[in-house]
Short mmCIF file of C-alpha atoms in Angstrom, two decimals:
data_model
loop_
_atom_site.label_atom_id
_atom_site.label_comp_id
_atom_site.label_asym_id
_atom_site.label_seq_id
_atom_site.Cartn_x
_atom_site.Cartn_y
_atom_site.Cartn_z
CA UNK A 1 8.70 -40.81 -10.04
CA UNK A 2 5.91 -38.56 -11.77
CA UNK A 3 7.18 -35.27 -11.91
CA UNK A 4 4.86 -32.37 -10.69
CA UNK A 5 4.45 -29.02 -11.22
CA UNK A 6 4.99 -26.02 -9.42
CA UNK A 7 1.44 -25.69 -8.46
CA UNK A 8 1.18 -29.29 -7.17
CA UNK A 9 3.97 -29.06 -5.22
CA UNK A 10 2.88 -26.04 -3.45
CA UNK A 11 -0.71 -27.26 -2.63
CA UNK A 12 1.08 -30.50 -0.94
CA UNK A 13 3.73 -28.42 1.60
CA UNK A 14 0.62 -26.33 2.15
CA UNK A 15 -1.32 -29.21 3.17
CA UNK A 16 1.67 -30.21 4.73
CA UNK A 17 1.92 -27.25 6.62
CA UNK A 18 -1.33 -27.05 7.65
CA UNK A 19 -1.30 -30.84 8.64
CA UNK A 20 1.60 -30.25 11.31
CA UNK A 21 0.49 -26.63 12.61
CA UNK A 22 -2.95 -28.88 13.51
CA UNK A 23 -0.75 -31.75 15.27
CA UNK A 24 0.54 -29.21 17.74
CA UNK A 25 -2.80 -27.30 17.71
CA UNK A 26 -4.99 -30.13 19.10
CA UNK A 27 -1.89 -31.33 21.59
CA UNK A 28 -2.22 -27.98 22.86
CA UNK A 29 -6.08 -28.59 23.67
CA UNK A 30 -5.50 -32.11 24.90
CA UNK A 31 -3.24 -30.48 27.03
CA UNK A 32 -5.48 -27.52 28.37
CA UNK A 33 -3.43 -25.10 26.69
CA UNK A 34 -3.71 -22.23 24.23
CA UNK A 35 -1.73 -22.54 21.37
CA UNK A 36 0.58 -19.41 22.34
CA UNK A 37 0.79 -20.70 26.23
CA UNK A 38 1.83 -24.26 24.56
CA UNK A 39 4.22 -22.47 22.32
CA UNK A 40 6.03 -20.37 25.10
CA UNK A 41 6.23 -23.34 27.14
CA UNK A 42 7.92 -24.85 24.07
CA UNK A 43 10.44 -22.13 23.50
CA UNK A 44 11.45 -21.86 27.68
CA UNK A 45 12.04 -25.28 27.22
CA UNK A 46 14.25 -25.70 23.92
CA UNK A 47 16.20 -22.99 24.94
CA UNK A 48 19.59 -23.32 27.54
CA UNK A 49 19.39 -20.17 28.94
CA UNK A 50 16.36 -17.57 30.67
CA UNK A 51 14.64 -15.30 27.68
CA UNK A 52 13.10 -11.93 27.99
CA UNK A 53 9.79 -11.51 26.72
CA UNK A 54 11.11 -10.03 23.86
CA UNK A 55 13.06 -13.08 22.68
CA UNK A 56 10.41 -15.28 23.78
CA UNK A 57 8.07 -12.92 20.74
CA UNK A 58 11.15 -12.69 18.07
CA UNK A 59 11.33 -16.86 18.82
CA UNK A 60 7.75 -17.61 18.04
CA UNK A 61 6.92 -14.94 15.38
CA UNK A 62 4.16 -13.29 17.74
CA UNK A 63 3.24 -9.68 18.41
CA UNK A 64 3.99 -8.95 22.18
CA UNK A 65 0.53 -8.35 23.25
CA UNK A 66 -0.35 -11.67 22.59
CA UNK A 67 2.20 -13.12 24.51
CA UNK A 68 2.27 -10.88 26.69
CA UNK A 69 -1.47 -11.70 27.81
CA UNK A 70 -0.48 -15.34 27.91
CA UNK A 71 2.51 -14.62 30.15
CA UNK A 72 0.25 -12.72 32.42
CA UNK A 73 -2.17 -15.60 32.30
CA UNK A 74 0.55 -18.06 32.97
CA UNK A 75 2.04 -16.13 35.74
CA UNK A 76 -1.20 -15.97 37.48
CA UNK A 77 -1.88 -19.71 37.50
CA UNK A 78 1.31 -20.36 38.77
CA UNK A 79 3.56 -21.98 35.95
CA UNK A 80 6.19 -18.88 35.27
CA UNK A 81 7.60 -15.66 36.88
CA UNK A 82 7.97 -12.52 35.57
CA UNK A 83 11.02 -10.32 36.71
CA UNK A 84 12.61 -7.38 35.72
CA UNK A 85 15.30 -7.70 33.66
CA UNK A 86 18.94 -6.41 34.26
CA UNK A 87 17.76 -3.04 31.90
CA UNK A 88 14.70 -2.49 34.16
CA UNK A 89 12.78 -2.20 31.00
CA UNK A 90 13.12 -6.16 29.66
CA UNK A 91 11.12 -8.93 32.09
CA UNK A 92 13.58 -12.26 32.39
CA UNK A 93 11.08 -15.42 32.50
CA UNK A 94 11.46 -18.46 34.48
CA UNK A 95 9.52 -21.34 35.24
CA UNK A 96 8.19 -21.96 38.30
CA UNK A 97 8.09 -25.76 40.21
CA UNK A 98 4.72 -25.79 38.88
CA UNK A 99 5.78 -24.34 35.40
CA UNK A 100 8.82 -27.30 35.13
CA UNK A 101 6.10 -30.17 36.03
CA UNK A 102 3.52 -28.84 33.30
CA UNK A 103 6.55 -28.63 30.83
CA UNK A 104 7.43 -32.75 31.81
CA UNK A 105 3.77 -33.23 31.49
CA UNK A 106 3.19 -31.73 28.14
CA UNK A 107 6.10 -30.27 25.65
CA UNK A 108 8.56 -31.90 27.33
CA UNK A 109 6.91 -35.05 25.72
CA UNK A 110 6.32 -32.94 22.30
CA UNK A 111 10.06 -32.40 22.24
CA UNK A 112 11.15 -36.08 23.05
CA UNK A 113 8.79 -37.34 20.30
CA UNK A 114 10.19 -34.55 17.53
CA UNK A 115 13.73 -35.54 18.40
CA UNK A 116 12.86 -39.53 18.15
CA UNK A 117 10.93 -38.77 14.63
CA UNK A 118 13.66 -36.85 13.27
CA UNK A 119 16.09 -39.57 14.59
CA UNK A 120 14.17 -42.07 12.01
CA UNK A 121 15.94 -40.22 9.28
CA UNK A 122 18.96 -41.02 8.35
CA UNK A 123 21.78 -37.74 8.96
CA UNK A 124 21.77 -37.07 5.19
CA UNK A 125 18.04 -37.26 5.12
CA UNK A 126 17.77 -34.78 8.05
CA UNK A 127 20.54 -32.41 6.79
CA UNK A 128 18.45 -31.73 3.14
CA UNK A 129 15.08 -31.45 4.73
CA UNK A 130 16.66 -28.39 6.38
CA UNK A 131 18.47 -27.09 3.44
CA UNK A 132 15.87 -27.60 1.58
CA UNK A 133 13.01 -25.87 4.45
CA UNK A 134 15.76 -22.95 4.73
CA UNK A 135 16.08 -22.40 0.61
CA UNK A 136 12.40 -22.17 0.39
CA UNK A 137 11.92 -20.00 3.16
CA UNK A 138 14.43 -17.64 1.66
CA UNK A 139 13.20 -17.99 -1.65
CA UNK A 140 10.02 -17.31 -0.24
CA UNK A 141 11.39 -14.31 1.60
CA UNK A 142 12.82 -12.45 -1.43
CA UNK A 143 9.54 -12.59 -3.53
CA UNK A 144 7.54 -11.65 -0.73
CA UNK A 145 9.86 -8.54 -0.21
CA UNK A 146 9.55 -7.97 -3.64
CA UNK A 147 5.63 -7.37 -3.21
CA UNK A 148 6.21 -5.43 -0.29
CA UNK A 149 8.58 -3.21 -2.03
CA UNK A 150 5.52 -2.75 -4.66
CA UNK A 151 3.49 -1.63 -2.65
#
């Protein structure tokens, strides 16, 4: 095996990167959804219990305006319901019967299809492409700290 350099390496996981975010990207617009409607949907649906909106934002990495106007959207169509949460501050969100057949319709699918390409690796494969993914992304975490700190 030809060994690479640093540089190498990190312009293939970019183009790595870049190649999966565009895989779910044009699912979600074969699917009639935005990207952060498709990735809510996602998150209600690989997660056992109800989320407020502010899990739902700390899940996917997203400012809560933007998916908070998707949630609104959402609600208003019909797929999800907004309630107040136990702290009358927090909404709890739910799918709808509308909501559950758009999830078997679209991310459901998504999710079935993840699981069955993962399952193609072997358990040792799949446990260090996660060690590895976590190292980097703490590695990654640390120096970008370090530039924030900087600054």
């Amino acid at each position: 095996m030809k060994k690479r350099g640093t540089r190498d390496c990190l312009a293939e996981y970019n183009g790595i990167i870049k190649e999966n975010d565009d895989i779910y990207r044009n699912l979600a617009r074969i699917f009639g959804l935005s990207e952060c409607s498709f990735w809510i949907l996602y998150t209600l649906r690989t997660n056992d219990t109800a989320l407020a909106q502010s899990e739902v934002c700390a899940y996917m990495y997203q400012p809560k305006q933007t998916v908070n106007s998707a949630l609104k959207k959402m609600e208003s169509e019909g797929y999800l319901k907004l309630e107040k949460g136990k702290d009358h501050r927090s909404k709890q969100i739910s799918l709808t019967a509308g909501g559950i057949r758009l999830c078997e319709r679209t991310v459901d699918r998504i999710i079935e299809s993840e699981r069955g390409a993962l399952g193609r690796m072997t358990a040792e494969e799949q446990e260090m492409f996660l060690s590895l993914f976590h190292k980097y992304t703490d590695l990654l975490r640390q120096a970008m700290q370090d530039i924030s700190r900087k600054e």
